[in-house]
mmCIF file of C-alpha atoms in Angstrom:
data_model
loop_
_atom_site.group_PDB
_atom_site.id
_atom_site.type_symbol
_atom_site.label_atom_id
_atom_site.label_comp_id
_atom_site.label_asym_id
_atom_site.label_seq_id
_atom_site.Cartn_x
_atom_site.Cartn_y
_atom_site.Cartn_z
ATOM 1 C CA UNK Q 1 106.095 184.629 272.818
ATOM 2 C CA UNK Q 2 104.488 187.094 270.266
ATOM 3 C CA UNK Q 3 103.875 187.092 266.639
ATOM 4 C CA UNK Q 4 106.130 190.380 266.017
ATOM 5 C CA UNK Q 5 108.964 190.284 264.319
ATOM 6 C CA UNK Q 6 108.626 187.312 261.525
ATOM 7 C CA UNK Q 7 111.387 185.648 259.825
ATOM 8 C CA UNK Q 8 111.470 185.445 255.883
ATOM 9 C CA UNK Q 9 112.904 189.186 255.521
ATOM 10 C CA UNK Q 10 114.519 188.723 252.430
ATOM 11 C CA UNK Q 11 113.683 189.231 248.484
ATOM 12 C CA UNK Q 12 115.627 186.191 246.819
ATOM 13 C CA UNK Q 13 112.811 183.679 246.905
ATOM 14 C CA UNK Q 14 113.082 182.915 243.505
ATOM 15 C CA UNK Q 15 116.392 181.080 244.144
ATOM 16 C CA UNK Q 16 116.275 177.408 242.987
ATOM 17 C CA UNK Q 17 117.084 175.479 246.032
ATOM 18 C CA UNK Q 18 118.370 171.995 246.248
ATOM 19 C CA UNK Q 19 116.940 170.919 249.666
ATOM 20 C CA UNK Q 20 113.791 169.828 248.046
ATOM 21 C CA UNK Q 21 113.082 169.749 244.078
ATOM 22 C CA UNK Q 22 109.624 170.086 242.690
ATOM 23 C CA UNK Q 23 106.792 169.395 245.735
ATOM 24 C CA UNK Q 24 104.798 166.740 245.300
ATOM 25 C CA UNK Q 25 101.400 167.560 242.633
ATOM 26 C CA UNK Q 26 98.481 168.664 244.375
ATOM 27 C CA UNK Q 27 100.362 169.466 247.675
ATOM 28 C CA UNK Q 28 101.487 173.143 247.251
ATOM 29 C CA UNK Q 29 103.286 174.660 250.489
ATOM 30 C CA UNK Q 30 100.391 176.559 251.793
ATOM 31 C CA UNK Q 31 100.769 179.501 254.528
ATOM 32 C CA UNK Q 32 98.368 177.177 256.281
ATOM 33 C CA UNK Q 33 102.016 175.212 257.466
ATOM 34 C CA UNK Q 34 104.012 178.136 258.556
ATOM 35 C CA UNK Q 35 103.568 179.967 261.872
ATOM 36 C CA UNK Q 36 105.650 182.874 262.473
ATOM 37 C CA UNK Q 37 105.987 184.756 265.906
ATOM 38 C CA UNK Q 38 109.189 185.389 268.119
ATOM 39 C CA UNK Q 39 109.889 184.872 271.593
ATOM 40 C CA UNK Q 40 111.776 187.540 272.934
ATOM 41 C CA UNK Q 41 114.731 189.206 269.647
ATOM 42 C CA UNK Q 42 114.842 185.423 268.620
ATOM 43 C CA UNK Q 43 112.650 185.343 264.945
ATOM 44 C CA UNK Q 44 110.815 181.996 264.976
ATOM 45 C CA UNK Q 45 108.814 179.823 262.532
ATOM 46 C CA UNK Q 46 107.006 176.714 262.923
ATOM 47 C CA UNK Q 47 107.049 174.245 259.404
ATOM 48 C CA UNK Q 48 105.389 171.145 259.078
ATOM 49 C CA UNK Q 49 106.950 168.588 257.542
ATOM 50 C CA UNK Q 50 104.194 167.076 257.792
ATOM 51 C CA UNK Q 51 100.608 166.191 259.033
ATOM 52 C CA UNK Q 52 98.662 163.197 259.181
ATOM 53 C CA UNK Q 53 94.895 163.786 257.455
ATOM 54 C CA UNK Q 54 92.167 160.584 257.540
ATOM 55 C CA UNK Q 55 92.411 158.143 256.695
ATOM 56 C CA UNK Q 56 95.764 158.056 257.173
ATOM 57 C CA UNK Q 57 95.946 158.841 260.898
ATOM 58 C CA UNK Q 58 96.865 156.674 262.788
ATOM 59 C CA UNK Q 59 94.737 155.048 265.872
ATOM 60 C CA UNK Q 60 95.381 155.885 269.100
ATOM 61 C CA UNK Q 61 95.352 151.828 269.908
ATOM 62 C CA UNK Q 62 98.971 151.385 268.005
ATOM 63 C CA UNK Q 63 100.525 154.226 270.533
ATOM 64 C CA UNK Q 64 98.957 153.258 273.841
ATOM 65 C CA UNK Q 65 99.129 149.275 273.494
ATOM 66 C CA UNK Q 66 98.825 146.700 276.541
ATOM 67 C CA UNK Q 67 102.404 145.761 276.202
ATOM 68 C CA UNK Q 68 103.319 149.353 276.312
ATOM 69 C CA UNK Q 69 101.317 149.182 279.594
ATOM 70 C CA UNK Q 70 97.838 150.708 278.769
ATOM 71 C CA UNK Q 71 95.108 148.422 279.450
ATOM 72 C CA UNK Q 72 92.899 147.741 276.873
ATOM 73 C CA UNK Q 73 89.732 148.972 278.853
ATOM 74 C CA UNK Q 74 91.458 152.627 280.743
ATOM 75 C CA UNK Q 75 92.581 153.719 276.830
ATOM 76 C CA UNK Q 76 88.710 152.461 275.861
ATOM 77 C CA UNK Q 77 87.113 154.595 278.955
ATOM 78 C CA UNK Q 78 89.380 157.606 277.638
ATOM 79 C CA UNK Q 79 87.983 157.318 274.707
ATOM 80 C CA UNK Q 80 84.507 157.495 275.306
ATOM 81 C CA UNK Q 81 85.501 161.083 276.875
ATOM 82 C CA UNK Q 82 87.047 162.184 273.875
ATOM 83 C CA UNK Q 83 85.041 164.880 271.899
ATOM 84 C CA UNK Q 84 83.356 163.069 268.714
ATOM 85 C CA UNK Q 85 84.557 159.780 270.343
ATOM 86 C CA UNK Q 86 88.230 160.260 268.961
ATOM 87 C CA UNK Q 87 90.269 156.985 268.121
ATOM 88 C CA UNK Q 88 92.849 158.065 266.076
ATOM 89 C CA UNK Q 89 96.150 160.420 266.627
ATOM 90 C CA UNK Q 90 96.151 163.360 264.531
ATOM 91 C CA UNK Q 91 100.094 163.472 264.616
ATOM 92 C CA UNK Q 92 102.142 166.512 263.360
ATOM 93 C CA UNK Q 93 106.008 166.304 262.495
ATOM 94 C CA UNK Q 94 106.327 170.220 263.538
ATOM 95 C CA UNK Q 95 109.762 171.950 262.822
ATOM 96 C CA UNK Q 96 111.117 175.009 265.175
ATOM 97 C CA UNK Q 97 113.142 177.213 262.924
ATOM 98 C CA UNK Q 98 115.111 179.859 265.245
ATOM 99 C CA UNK Q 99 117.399 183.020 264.037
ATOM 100 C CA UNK Q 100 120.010 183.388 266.373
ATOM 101 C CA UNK Q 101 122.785 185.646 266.176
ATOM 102 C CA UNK Q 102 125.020 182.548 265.522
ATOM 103 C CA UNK Q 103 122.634 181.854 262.382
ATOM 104 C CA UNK Q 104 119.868 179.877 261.340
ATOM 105 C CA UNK Q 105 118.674 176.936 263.566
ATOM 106 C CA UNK Q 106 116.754 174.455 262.884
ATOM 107 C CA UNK Q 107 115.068 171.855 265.769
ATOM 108 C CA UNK Q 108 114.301 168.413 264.250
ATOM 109 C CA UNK Q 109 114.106 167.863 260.593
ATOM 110 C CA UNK Q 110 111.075 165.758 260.127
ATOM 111 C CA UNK Q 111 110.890 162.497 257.632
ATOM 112 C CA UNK Q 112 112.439 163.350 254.774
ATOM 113 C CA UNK Q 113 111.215 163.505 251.208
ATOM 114 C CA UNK Q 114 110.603 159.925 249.340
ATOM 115 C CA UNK Q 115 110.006 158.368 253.006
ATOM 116 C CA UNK Q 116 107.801 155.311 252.499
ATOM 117 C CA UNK Q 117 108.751 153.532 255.790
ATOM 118 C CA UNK Q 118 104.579 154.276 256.569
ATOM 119 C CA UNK Q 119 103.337 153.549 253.332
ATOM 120 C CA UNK Q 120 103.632 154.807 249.975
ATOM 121 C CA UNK Q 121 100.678 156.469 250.612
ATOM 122 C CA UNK Q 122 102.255 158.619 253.529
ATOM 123 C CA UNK Q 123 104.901 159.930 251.446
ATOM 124 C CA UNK Q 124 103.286 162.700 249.971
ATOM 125 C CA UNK Q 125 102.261 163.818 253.140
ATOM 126 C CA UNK Q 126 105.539 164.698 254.490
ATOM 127 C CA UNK Q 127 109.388 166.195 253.284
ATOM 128 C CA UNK Q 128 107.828 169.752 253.734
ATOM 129 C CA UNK Q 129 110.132 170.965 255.444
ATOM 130 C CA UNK Q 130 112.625 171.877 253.051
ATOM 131 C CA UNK Q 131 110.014 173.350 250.588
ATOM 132 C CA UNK Q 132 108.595 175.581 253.593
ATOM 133 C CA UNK Q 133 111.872 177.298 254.400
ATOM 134 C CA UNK Q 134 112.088 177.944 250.819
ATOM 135 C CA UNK Q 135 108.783 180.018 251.390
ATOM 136 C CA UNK Q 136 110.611 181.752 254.051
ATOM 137 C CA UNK Q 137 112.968 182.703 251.472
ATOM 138 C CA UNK Q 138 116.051 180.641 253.098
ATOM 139 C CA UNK Q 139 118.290 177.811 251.129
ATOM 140 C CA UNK Q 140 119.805 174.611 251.870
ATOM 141 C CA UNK Q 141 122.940 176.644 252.861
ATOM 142 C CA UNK Q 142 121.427 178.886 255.217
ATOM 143 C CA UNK Q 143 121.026 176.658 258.572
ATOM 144 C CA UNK Q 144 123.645 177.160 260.570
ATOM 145 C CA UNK Q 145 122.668 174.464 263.431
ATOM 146 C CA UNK Q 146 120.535 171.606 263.363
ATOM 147 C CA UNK Q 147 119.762 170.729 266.680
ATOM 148 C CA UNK Q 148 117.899 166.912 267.191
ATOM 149 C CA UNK Q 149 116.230 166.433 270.164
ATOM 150 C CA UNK Q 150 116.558 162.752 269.641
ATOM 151 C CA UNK Q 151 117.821 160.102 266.758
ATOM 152 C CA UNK Q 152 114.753 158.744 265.675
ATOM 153 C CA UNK Q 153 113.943 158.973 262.018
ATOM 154 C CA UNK Q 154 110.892 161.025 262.038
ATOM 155 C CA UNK Q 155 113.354 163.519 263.993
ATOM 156 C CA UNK Q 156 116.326 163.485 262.148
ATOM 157 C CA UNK Q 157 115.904 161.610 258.419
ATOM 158 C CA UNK Q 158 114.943 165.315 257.297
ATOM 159 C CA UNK Q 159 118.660 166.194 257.468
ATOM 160 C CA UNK Q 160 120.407 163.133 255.736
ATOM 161 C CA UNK Q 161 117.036 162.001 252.993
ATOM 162 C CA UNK Q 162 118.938 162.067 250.141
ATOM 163 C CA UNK Q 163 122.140 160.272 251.249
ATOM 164 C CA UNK Q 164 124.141 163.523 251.879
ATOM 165 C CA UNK Q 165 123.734 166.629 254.381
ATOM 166 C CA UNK Q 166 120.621 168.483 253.507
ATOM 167 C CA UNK Q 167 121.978 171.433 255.081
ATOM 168 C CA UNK Q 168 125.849 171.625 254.565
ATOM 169 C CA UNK Q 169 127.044 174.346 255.924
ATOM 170 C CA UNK Q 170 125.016 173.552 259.490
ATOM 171 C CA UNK Q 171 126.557 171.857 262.525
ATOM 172 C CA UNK Q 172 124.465 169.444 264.309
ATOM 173 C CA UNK Q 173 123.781 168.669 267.636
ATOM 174 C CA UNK Q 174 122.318 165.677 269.892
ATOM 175 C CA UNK Q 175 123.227 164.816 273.439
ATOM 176 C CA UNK Q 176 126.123 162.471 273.755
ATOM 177 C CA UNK Q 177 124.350 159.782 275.383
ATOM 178 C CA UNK Q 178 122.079 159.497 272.685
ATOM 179 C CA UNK Q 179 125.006 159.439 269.744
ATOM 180 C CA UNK Q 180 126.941 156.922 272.184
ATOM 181 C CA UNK Q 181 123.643 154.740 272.277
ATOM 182 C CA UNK Q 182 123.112 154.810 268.788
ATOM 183 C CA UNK Q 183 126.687 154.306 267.648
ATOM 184 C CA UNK Q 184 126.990 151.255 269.603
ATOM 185 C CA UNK Q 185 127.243 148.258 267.372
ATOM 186 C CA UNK Q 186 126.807 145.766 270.986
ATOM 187 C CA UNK Q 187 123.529 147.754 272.035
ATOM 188 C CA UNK Q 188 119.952 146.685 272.574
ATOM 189 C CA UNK Q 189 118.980 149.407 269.823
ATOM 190 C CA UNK Q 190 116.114 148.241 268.024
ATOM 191 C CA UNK Q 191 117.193 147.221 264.805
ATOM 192 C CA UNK Q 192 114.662 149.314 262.354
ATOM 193 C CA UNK Q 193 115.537 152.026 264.279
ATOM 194 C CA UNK Q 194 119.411 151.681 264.119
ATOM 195 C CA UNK Q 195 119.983 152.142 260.739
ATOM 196 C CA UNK Q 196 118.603 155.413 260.551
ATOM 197 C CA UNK Q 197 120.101 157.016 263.290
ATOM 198 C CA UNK Q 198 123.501 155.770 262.394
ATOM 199 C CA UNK Q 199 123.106 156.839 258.882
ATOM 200 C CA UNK Q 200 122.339 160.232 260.317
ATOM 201 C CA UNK Q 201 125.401 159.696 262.631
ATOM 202 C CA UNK Q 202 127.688 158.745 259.676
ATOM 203 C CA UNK Q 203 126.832 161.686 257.593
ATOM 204 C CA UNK Q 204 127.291 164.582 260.085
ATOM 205 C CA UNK Q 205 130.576 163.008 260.697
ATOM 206 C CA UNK Q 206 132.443 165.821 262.233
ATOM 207 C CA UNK Q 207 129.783 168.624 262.054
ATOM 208 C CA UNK Q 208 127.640 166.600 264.690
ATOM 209 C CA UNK Q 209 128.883 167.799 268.058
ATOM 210 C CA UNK Q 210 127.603 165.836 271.480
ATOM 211 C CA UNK Q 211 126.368 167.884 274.160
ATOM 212 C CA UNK Q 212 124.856 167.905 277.905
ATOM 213 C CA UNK Q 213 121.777 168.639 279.832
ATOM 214 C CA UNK Q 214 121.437 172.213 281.184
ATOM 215 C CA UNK Q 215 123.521 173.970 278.500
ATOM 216 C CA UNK Q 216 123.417 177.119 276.090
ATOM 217 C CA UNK Q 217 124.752 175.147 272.601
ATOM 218 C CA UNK Q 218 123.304 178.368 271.108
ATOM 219 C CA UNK Q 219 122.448 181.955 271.983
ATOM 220 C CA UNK Q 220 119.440 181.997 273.655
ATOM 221 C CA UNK Q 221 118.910 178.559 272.979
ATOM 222 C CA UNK Q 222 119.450 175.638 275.912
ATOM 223 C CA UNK Q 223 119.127 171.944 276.650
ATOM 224 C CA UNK Q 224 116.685 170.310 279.062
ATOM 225 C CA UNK Q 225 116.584 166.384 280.227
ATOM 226 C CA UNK Q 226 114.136 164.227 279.186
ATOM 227 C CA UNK Q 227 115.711 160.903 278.641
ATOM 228 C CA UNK Q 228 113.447 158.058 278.836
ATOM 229 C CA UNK Q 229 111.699 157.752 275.474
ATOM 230 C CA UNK Q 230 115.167 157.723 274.113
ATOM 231 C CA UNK Q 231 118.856 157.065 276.019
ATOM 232 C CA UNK Q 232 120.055 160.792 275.231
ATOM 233 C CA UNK Q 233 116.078 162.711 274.415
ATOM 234 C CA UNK Q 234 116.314 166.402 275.195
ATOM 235 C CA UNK Q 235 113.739 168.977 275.397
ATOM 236 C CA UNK Q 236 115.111 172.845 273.970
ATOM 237 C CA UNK Q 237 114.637 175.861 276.358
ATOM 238 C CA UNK Q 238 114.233 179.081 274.211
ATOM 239 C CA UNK Q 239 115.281 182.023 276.068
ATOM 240 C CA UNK Q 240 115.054 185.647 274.985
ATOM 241 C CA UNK Q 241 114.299 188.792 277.504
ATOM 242 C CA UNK Q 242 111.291 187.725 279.273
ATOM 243 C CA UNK Q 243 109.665 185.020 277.125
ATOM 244 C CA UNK Q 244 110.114 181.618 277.127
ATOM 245 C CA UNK Q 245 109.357 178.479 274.736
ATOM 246 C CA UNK Q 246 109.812 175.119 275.866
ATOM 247 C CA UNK Q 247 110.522 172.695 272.979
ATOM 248 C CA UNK Q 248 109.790 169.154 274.200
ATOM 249 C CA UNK Q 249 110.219 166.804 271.310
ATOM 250 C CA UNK Q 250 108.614 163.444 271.877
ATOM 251 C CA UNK Q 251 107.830 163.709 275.810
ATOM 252 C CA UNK Q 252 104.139 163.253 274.544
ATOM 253 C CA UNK Q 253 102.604 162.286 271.461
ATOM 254 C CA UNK Q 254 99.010 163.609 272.181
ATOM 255 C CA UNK Q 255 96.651 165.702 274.773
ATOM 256 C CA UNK Q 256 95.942 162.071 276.356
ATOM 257 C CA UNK Q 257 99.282 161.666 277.959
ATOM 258 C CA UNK Q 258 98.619 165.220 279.880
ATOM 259 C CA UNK Q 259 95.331 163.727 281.033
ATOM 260 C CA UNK Q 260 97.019 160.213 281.596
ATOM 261 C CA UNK Q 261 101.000 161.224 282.109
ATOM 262 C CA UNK Q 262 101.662 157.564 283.114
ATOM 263 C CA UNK Q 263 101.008 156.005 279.754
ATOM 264 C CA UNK Q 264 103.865 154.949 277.612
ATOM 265 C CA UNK Q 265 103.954 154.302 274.019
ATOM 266 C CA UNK Q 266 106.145 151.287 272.058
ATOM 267 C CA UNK Q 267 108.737 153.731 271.350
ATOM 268 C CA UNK Q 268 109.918 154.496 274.632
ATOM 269 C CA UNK Q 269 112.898 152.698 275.089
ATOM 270 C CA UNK Q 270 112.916 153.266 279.066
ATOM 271 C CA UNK Q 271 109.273 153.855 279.930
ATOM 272 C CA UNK Q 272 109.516 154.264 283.388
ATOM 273 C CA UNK Q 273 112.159 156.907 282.889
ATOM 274 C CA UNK Q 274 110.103 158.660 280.153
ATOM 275 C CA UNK Q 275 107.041 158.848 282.387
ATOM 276 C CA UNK Q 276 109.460 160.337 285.257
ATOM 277 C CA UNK Q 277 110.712 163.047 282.541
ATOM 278 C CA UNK Q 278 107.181 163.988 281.215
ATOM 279 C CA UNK Q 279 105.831 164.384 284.548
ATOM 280 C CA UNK Q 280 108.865 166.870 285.484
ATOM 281 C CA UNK Q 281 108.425 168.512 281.784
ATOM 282 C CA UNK Q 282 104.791 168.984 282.492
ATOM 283 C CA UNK Q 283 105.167 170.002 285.906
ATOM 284 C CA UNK Q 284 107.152 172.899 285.185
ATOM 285 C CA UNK Q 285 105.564 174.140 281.925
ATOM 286 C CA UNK Q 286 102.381 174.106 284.388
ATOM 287 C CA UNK Q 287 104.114 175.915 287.211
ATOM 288 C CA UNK Q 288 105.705 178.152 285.201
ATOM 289 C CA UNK Q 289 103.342 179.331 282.348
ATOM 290 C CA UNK Q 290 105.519 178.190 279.742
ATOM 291 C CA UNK Q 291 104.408 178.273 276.122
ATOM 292 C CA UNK Q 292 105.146 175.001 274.840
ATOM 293 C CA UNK Q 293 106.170 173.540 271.360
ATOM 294 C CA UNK Q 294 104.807 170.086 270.993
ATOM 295 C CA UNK Q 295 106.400 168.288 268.077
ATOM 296 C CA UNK Q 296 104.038 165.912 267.368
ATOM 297 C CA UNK Q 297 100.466 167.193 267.949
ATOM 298 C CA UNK Q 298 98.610 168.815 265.538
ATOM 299 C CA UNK Q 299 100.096 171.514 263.687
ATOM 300 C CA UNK Q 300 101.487 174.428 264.742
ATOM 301 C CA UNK Q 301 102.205 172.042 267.503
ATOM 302 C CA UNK Q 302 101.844 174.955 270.280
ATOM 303 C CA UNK Q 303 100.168 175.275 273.425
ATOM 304 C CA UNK Q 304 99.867 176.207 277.196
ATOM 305 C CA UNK Q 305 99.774 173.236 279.827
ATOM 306 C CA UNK Q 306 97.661 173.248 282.730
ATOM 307 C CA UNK Q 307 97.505 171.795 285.670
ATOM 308 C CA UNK Q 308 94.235 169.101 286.048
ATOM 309 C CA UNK Q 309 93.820 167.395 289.112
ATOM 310 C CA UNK Q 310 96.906 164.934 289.782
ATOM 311 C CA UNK Q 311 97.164 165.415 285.850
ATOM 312 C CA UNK Q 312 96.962 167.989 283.458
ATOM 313 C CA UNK Q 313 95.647 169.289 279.948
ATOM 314 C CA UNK Q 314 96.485 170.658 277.301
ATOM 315 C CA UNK Q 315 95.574 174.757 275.771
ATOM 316 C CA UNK Q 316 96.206 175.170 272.048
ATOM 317 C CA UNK Q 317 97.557 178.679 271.494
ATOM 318 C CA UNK Q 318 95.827 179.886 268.104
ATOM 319 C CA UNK Q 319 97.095 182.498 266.143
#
């Protein structure tokens, strides 16, 4: 992974582009939420769609809860070892945009704009997305692929926000198990997280094309397991010459679960199997030397895991 070779080549950034309208006042897109580098001939850049800033961040106590099966006192203890006694999750919604010579890519779309399912507050924190690959001098019609590591919302509302395809010309792609989950009218789905993911379902329609573990659905660009936090939750394998990037969408939320890869958060629909997937995600991005893209922690979202103990921790590569 190296910073040569950025994307945004071209001169038509003037274009008016539909994927977003006017940004919200007061929140520009800043170069601040773009990182470009490459990994190998692929061109990548990082967007956020969005990052948390206090007050609105939220505590670290909502993620790792007793019924999620943190105790109270071992997330307390962690704590108290956190520099400037942390409590809250400083949580990124961090975008992977890929050239690949079948097109534009695009790795989980983020929230949205207009998304008040947090708060109204939260809205104008997010729906970046679209705005920031306008800075990159790309349009609604440029994506080719949009690949979702999972169905939740925060992964996938980016794509369908405005009640249509906010890419149309793109094919999108989950793993089967998680459309079949989702699509499933008799399933245990939680219901505020149904509706979403079947809207996104609905909309794609055709252009959303299931696929398995341990698979090239792009050039360069290939599927890893890591069911557990969701039925059909894949991690992205970027492959170009000799580098590597490991995309590895919601198999942790925050450095803690390196430190303490046994805790689970509400979200994970199977926790047992998502601890079982991020130990084998962590394990070989530690054996390995893999540079990692980390969808939710702080923006750009990228770093280098290492082995700690029985446990591990987490290296933010800085650019």
């Amino acid at each position: 992974m190296s910073r040569r070779d950025p994307m945004g080549r071209r001169d038509d950034m003037g274009r008016r582009d539909p994927m977003t309208g006017p940004h919200p006042p007061g929140r520009p897109v800043s170069a601040q939420l773009i990182r470009r580098f490459s990994v190998g001939t692929l061109s990548c850049a990082l967007i956020s769609d969005g990052q948390m800033e206090p007050p609105w961040e939220p505590a670290l106590a909502d993620f790792f809860t007793p019924d999620a099966g943190v105790p109270e006192d071992e997330l307390r203890a962690a704590e108290q070892h956190e520099e400037h006694g942390r409590t809250t999750l400083a949580c990124g919604y961090n975008c992977l945009c890929v050239e690949t010579s079948a097109g534009l890519a695009v790795i989980d779309t983020g929230l949205g704009r207009n998304f008040l399912g947090y708060g109204p507050d939260i809205s104008p924190l997010v729906g970046q997305l679209g705005a920031g690959l306008r800075a990159l001098g790309f349009t609604a019609a440029d994506p080719a692929a949009v690949v979702l590591t999972h169905l939740h919302e925060d992964h996938a509302r980016g794509a369908v926000w405005s009640g249509r395809p906010t890419f149309p010309e793109a094919t999108a792609f989950a793993h089967s198990a998680e459309i079949a989950y989702w699509s499933d009218a008799a399933s245990q789905a939680p219901g505020e997280q149904r509706g979403p993911a079947q809207e996104a379902i609905r909309l794609f329609g055709e252009r959303l094309r299931p696929v398995e573990y341990d698979t090239e659905i792009l050039p360069h660009v290939h599927t890893v397991n890591a069911a557990g936090h969701t039925p059909g939750h894949m991690a992205v394998l970027l492959k170009s010459g000799r580098e590597r990037l490991l995309c590895v969408g919601d198999s942790f939320y925050d450095r803690l679960q390196l430190s303490h890869p046994e805790w689970r958060t509400p979200w994970d629909l199977d926790g047992e199997r998502s601890v079982r997937s991020r130990r084998r995600i962590l394990e070989r991005a530690a054996a390995e030397h893999l540079p990692v893209h980390a969808y939710h922690m702080p923006f750009p979202g990228l770093g280098l895991v290492e082995r700690q103990g029985s446990a591990f921790r987490w290296k933010p590569i800085l650019f």
